[in-house]
CSV table of C-alpha atoms and ligand atoms in Angstrom, one decimal:
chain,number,residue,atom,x,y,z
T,262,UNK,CA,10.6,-8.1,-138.7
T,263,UNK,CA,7.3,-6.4,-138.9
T,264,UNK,CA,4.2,-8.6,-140.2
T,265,UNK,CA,1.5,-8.0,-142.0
T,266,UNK,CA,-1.6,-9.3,-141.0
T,267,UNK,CA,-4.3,-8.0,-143.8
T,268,UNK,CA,-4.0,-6.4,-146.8
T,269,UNK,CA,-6.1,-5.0,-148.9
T,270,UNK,CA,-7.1,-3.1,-152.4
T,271,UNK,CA,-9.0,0.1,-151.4
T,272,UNK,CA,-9.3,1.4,-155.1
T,273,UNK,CA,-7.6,0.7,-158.6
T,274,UNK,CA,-4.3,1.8,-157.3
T,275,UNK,CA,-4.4,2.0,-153.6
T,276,UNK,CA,-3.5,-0.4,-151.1
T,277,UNK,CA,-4.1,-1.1,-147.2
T,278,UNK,CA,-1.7,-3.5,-144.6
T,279,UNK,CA,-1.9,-3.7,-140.9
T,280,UNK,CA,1.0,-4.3,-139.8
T,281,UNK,CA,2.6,-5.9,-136.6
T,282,UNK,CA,4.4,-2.6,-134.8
T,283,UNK,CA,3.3,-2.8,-131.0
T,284,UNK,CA,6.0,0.0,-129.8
T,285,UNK,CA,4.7,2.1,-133.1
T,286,UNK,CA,1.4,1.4,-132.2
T,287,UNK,CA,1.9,2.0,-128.5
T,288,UNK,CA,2.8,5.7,-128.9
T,289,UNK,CA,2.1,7.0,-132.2
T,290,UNK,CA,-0.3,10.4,-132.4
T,291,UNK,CA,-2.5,11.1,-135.7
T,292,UNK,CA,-0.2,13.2,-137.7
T,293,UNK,CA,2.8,11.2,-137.2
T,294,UNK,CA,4.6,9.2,-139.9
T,295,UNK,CA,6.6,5.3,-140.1
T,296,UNK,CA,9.7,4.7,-142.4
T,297,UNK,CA,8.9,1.4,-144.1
T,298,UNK,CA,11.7,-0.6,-146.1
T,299,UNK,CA,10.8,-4.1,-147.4
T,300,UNK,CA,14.1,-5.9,-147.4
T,301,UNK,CA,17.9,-5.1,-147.3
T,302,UNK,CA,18.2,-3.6,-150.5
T,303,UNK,CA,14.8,-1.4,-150.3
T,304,UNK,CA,14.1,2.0,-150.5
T,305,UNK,CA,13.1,3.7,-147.1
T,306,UNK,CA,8.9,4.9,-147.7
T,307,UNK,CA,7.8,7.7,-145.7
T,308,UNK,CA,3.8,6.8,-145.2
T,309,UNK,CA,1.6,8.7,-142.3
T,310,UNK,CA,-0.3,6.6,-140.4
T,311,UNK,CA,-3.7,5.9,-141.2
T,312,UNK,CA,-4.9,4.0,-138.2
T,313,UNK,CA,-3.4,2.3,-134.9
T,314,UNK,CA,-4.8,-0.3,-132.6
T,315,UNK,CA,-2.8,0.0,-129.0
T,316,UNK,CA,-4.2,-3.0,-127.4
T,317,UNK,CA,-3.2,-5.2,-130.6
T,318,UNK,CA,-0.1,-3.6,-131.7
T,319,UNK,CA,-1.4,-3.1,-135.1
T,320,UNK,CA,-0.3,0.4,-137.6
T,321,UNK,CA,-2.2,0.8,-140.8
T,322,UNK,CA,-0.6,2.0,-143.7
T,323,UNK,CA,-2.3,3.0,-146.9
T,324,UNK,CA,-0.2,3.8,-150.0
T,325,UNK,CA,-0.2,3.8,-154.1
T,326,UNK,CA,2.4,1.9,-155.5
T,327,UNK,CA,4.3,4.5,-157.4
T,328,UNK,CA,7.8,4.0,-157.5
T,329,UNK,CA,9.9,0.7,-157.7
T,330,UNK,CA,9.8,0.2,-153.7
T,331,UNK,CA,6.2,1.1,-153.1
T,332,UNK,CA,5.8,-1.5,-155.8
T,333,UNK,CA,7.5,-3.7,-154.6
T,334,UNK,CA,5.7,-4.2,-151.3
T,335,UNK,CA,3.0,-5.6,-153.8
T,336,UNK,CA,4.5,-8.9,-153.3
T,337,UNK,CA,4.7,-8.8,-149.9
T,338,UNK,CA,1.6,-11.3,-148.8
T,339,UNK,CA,-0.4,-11.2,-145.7
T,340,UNK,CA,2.1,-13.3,-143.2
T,341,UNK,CA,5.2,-11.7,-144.6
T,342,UNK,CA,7.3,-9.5,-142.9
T,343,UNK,CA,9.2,-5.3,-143.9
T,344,UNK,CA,12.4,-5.9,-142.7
T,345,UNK,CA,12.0,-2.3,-140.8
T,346,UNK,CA,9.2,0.0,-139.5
T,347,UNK,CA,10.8,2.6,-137.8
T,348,UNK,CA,8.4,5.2,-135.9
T,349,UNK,CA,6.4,6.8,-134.9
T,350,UNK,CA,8.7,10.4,-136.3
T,351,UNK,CA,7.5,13.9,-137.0
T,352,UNK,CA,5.6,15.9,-135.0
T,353,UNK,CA,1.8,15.2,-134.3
T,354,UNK,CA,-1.4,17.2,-135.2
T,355,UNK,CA,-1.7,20.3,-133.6
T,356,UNK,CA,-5.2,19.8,-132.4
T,357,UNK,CA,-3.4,17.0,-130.0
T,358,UNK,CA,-2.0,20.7,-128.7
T,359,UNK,CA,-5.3,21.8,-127.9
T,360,UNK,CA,-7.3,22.2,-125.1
T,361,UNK,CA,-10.8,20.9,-124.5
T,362,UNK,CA,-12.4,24.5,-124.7
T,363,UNK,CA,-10.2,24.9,-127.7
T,364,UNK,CA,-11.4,21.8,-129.4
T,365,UNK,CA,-15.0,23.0,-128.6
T,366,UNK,CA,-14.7,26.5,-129.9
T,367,UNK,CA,-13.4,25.0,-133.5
T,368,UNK,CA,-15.1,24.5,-136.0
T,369,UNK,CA,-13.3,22.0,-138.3
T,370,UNK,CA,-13.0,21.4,-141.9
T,371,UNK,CA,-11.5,18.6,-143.4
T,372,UNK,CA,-10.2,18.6,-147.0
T,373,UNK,CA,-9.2,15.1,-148.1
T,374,UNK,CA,-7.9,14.4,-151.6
T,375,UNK,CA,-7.3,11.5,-153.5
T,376,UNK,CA,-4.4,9.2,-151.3
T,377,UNK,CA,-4.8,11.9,-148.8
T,378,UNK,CA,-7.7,10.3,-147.6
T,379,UNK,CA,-5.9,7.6,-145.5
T,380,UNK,CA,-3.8,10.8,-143.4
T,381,UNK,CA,-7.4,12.6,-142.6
T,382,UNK,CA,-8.7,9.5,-140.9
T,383,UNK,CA,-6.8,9.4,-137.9
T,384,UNK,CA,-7.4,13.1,-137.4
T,385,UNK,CA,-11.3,13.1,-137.4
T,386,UNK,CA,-11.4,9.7,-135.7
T,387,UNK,CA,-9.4,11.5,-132.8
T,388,UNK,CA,-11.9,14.3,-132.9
T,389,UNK,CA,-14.9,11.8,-132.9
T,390,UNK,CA,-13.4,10.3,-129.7
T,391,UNK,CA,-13.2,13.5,-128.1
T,392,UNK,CA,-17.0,14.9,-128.6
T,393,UNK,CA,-15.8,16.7,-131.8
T,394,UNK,CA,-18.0,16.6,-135.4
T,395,UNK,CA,-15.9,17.8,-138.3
T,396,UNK,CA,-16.9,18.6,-141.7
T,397,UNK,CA,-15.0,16.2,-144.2
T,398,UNK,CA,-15.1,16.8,-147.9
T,399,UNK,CA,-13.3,13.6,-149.8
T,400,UNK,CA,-12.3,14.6,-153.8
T,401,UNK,CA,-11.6,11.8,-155.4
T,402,UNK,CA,-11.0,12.3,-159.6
T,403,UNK,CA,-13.7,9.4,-160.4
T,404,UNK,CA,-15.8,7.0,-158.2
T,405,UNK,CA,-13.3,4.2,-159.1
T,406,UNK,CA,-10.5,5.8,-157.2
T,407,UNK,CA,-12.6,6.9,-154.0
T,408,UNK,CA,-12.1,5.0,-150.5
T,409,UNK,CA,-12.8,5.0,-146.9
T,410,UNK,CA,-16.8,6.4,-148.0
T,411,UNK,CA,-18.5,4.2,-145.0
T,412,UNK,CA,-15.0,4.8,-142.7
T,413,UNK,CA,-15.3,8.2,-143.0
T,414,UNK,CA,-18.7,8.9,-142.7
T,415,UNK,CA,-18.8,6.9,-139.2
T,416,UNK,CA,-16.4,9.7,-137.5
T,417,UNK,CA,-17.3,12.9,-139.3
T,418,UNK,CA,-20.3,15.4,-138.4
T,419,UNK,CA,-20.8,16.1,-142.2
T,420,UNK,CA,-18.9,13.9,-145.4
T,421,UNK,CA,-18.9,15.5,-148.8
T,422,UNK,CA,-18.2,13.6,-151.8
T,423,UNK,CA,-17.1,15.2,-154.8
T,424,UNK,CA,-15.4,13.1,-158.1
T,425,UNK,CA,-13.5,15.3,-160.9
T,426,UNK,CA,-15.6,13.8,-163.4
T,427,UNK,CA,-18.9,13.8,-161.8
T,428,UNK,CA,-19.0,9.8,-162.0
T,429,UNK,CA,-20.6,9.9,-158.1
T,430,UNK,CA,-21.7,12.6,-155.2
T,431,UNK,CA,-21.0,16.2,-156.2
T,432,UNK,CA,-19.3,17.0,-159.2
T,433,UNK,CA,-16.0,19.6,-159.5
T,434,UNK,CA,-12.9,19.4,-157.3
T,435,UNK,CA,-12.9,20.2,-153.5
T,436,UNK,CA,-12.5,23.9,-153.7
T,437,UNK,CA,-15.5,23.8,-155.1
T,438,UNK,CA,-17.5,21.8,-152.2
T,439,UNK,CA,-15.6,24.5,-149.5
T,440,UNK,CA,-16.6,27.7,-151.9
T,441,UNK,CA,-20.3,26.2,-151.8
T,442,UNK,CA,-20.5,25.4,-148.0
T,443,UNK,CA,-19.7,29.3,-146.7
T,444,UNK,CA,-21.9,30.2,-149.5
T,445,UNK,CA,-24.5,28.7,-147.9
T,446,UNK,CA,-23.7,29.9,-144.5
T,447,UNK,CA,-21.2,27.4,-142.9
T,448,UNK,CA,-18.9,28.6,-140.7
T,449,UNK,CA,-15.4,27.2,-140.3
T,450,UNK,CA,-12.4,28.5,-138.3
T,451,UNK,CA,-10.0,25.6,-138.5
T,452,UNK,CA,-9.0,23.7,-141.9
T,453,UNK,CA,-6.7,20.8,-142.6
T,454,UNK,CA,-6.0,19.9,-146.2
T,455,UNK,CA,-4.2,16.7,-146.8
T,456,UNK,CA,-3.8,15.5,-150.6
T,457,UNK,CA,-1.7,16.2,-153.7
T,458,UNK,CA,0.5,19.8,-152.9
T,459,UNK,CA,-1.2,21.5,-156.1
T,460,UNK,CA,-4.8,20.7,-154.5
T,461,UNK,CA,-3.4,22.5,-150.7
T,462,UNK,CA,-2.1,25.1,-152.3
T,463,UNK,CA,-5.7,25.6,-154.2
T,464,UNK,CA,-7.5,24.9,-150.9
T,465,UNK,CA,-5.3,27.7,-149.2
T,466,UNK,CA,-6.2,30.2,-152.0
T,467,UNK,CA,-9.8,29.1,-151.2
T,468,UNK,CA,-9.7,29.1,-147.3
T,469,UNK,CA,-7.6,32.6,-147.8
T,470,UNK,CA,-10.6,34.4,-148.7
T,471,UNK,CA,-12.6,33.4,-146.3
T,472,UNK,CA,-10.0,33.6,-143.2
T,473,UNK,CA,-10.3,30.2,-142.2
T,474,UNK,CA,-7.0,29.5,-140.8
T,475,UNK,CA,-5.5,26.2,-143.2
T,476,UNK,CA,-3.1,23.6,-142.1
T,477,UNK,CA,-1.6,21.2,-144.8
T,478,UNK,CA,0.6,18.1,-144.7
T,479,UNK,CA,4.2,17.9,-146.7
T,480,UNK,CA,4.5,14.3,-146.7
T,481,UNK,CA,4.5,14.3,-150.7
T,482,UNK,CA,7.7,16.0,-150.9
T,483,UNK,CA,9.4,13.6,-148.4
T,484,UNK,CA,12.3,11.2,-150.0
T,485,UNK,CA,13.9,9.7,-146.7
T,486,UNK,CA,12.4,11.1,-144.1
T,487,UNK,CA,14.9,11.7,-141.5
T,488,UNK,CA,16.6,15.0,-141.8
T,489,UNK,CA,19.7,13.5,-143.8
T,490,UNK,CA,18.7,13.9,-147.5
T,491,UNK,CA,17.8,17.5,-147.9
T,492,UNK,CA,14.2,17.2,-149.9
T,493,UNK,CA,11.7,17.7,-147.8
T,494,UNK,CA,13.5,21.6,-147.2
T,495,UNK,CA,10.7,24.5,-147.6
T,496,UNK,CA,10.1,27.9,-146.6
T,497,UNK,CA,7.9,28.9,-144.4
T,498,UNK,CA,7.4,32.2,-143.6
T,499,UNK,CA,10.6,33.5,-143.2
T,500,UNK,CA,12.2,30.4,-142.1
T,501,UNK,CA,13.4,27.6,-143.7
T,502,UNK,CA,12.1,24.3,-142.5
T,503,UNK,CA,12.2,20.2,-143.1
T,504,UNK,CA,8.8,18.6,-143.6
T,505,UNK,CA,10.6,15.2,-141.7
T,506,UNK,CA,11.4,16.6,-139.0
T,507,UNK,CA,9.7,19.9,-138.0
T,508,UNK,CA,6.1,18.9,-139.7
T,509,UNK,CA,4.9,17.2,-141.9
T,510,UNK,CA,1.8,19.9,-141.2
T,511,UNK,CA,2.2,23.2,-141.9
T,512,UNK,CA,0.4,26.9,-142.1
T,513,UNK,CA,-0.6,26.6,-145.3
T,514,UNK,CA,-0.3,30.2,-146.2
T,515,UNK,CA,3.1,30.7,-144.9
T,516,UNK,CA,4.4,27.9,-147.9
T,517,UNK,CA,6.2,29.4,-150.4
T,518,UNK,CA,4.2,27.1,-152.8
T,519,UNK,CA,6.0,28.2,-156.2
T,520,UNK,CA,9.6,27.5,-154.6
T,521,UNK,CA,8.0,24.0,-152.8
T,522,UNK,CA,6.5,23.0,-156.4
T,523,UNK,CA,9.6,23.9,-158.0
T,524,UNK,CA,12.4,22.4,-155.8
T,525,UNK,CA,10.1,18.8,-155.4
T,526,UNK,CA,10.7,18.5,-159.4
T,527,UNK,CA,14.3,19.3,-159.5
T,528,UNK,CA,14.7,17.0,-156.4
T,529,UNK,CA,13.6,14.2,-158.9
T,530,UNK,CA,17.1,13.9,-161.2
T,531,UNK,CA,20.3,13.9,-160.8
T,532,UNK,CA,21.0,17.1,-162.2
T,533,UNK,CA,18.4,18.9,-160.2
T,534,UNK,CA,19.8,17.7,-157.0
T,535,UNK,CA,23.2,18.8,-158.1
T,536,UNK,CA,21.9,22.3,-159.0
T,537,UNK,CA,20.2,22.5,-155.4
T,538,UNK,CA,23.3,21.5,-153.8
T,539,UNK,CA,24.7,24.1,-155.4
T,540,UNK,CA,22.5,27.0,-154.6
T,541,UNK,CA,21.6,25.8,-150.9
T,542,UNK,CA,24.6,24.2,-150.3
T,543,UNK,CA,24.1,21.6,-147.4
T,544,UNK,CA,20.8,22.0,-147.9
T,545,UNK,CA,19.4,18.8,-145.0
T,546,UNK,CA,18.4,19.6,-141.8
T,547,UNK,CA,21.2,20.8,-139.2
T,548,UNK,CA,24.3,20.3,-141.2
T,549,UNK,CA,25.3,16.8,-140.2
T,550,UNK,CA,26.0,15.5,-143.2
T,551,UNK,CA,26.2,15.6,-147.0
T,552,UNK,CA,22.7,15.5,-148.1
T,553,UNK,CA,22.4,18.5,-150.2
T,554,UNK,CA,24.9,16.6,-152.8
T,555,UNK,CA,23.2,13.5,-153.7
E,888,LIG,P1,-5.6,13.3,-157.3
E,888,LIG,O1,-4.7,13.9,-158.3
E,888,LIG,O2,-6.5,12.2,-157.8
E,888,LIG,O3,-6.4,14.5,-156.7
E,888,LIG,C1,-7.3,14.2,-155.6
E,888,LIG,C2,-8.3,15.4,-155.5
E,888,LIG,O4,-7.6,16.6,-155.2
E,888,LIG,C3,-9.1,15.6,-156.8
E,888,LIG,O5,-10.1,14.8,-157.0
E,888,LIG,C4,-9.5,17.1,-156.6
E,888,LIG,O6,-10.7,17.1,-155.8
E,888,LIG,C5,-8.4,17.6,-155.7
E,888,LIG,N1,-7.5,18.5,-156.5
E,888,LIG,C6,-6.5,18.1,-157.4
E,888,LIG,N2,-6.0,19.2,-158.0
E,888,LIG,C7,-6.7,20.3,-157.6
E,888,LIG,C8,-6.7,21.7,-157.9
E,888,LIG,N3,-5.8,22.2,-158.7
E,888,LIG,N4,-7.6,22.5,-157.2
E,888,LIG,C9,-8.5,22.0,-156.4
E,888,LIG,N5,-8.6,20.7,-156.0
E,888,LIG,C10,-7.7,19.8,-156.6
E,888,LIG,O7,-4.8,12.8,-156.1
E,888,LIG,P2,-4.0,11.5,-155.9
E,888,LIG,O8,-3.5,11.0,-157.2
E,888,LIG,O9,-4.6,10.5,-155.0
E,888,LIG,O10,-2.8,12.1,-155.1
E,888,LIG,C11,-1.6,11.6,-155.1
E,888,LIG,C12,-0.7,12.6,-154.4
E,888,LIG,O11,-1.2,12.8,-153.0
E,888,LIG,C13,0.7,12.2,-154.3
E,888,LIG,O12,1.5,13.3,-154.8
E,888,LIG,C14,1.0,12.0,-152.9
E,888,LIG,O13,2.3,12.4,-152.6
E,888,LIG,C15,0.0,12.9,-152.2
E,888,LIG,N6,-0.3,12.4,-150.9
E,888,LIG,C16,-0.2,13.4,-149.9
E,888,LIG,C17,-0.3,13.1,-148.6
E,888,LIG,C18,-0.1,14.1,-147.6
E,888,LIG,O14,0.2,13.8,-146.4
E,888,LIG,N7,-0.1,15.4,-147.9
E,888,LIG,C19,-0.6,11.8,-148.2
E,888,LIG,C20,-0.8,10.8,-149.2
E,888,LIG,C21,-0.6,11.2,-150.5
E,889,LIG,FE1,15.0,13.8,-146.4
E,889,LIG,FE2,13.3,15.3,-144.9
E,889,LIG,S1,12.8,13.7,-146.2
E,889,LIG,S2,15.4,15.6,-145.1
């Protein structure tokens, strides 16, 4: 059992917990993910990590309720217990791959939206740590639903605000913020954009025309998140891949967005999945089982 020891409202619909995990916390690398499940009958939630403490065993998750199990960990109170916390799994960042002289020779850009907030965080802490100030840019779609202002700004070289509907900071989505800063002579050579897939496929348009190299994460099209039920499958490039297991972070403009888009709403009935199973087949990662057919 895995307790939780604060939790917290963040915004109108978005929730914090640290929770108990000491092996999680012990090895897990920004980038990475935890399987949460509240109880026997539970759905298993894919959440990235949003911050670990090694020396007190702690992970932090930050989610939005959204479907009946994220909802459900709403009752959960601090003291209780998930029944499982399984991680850390996926693959971490790639600037955890770099070298020093790497790291110093990038110049970052950060690209936060909405929920994707909690993701960035562990990223540009990690960079902080090392010597390294990033440019952040936070879109949130009004004040109300914006979080991790003071958090963020303590770790980044630069934080931009921008809210949808102009209700604080800058006003216009983050595509916006990025297509102002190189107009006014920033330089970036390294993006991450982590947030709603129809905002990182905008950001990778954006970044596209400026060659500034764009990673994104595919945690939003993640349904079990261990290879076995066949949604998280995209191309990329000319290979077909499993968010879960060989990401969740991508190149950005090696997505085949329209397919991505398409597939993560089919994914969503019955029918959809049937159809899928029928055009990929065993469509889950390395043909073990039966995943494509749900
Ligand atoms: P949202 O819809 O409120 O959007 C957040 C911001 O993204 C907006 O304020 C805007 O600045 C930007 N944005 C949205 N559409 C855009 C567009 N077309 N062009 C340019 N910028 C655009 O976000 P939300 O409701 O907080 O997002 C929830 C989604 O985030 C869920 O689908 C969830 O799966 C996803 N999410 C992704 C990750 C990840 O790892 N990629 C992590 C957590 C949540
Ligand atoms: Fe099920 Fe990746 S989330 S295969």
């Amino acid at each position: 059992m895995y307790k939780i020891l604060k939790k917290e409202q963040l915004s109108e619909v978005v929730w914090l917990m640290d929770v108990e995990a000491p092996l999680v916390a012990r090895h897990c690398q920004p980038g990475q993910f935890v399987i949460v499940k509240k109880d026997e009958i539970g759905e298993r939630i894919p959440l990235t990590i949003c911050d670990y403490d090694r020396e007190r065993g702690v992970i932090t998750i930050v989610f939005q309720p959204v479907g009946v199990s994220s909802t459900k960990f709403l009752e959960l109170e601090e003291g209780d217990s998930f029944q499982d916390f399984v991680g850390p799994l996926g693959r971490p960042s790639d600037i955890l791959d770099m070298s020093e002289e790497e790291l110093k020779s990038k110049k970052f850009l950060f690209v936060a939206g909405g929920v994707g907030t909690a993701p960035v965080y562990p990223q540009v802490k990690w960079l902080h740590e090392h010597g390294i100030a990033a440019d952040v840019i936070i879109g949130a779609r009004t004040k109300d639903l914006l979080f991790f202002e003071d958090k963020m700004r303590e770790v980044a070289g630069n934080l931009y605000i921008t809210t949808d509907d102009g209700s604080y900071m800058h006003k216009g989505v983050v595509t916006t913020v990025i297509d102002e800063n190189v107009a006014a002579g920033k330089e970036y050579n390294h993006c991450v954009a982590i947030g709603p897939m129809i905002m990182m496929k905008f950001v990778c348009l954006t970044t596209a025309k400026y060659n500034i190299p764009t990673i994104v994460s595919m945690n939003p099209i993640m349904v079990d998140g261990t290879g076995m039920c066949g949604a998280c499958r995209l191309t990329v490039g000319d290979e077909i891949k499993f968010a879960c297991v060989d990401g969740p972070e991508f190149d950005g403009f090696k997505i085949n967005w329209a397919e991505c888009m398409k597939r993560s709403q089919m994914y969503k009935t019955e029918e959809g999945r049937a159809m899928l199973a029928y055009k990929e087949g065993k469509s889950h990662h390395g043909d073990c089982g039966n995943g494509g057919d749900k």
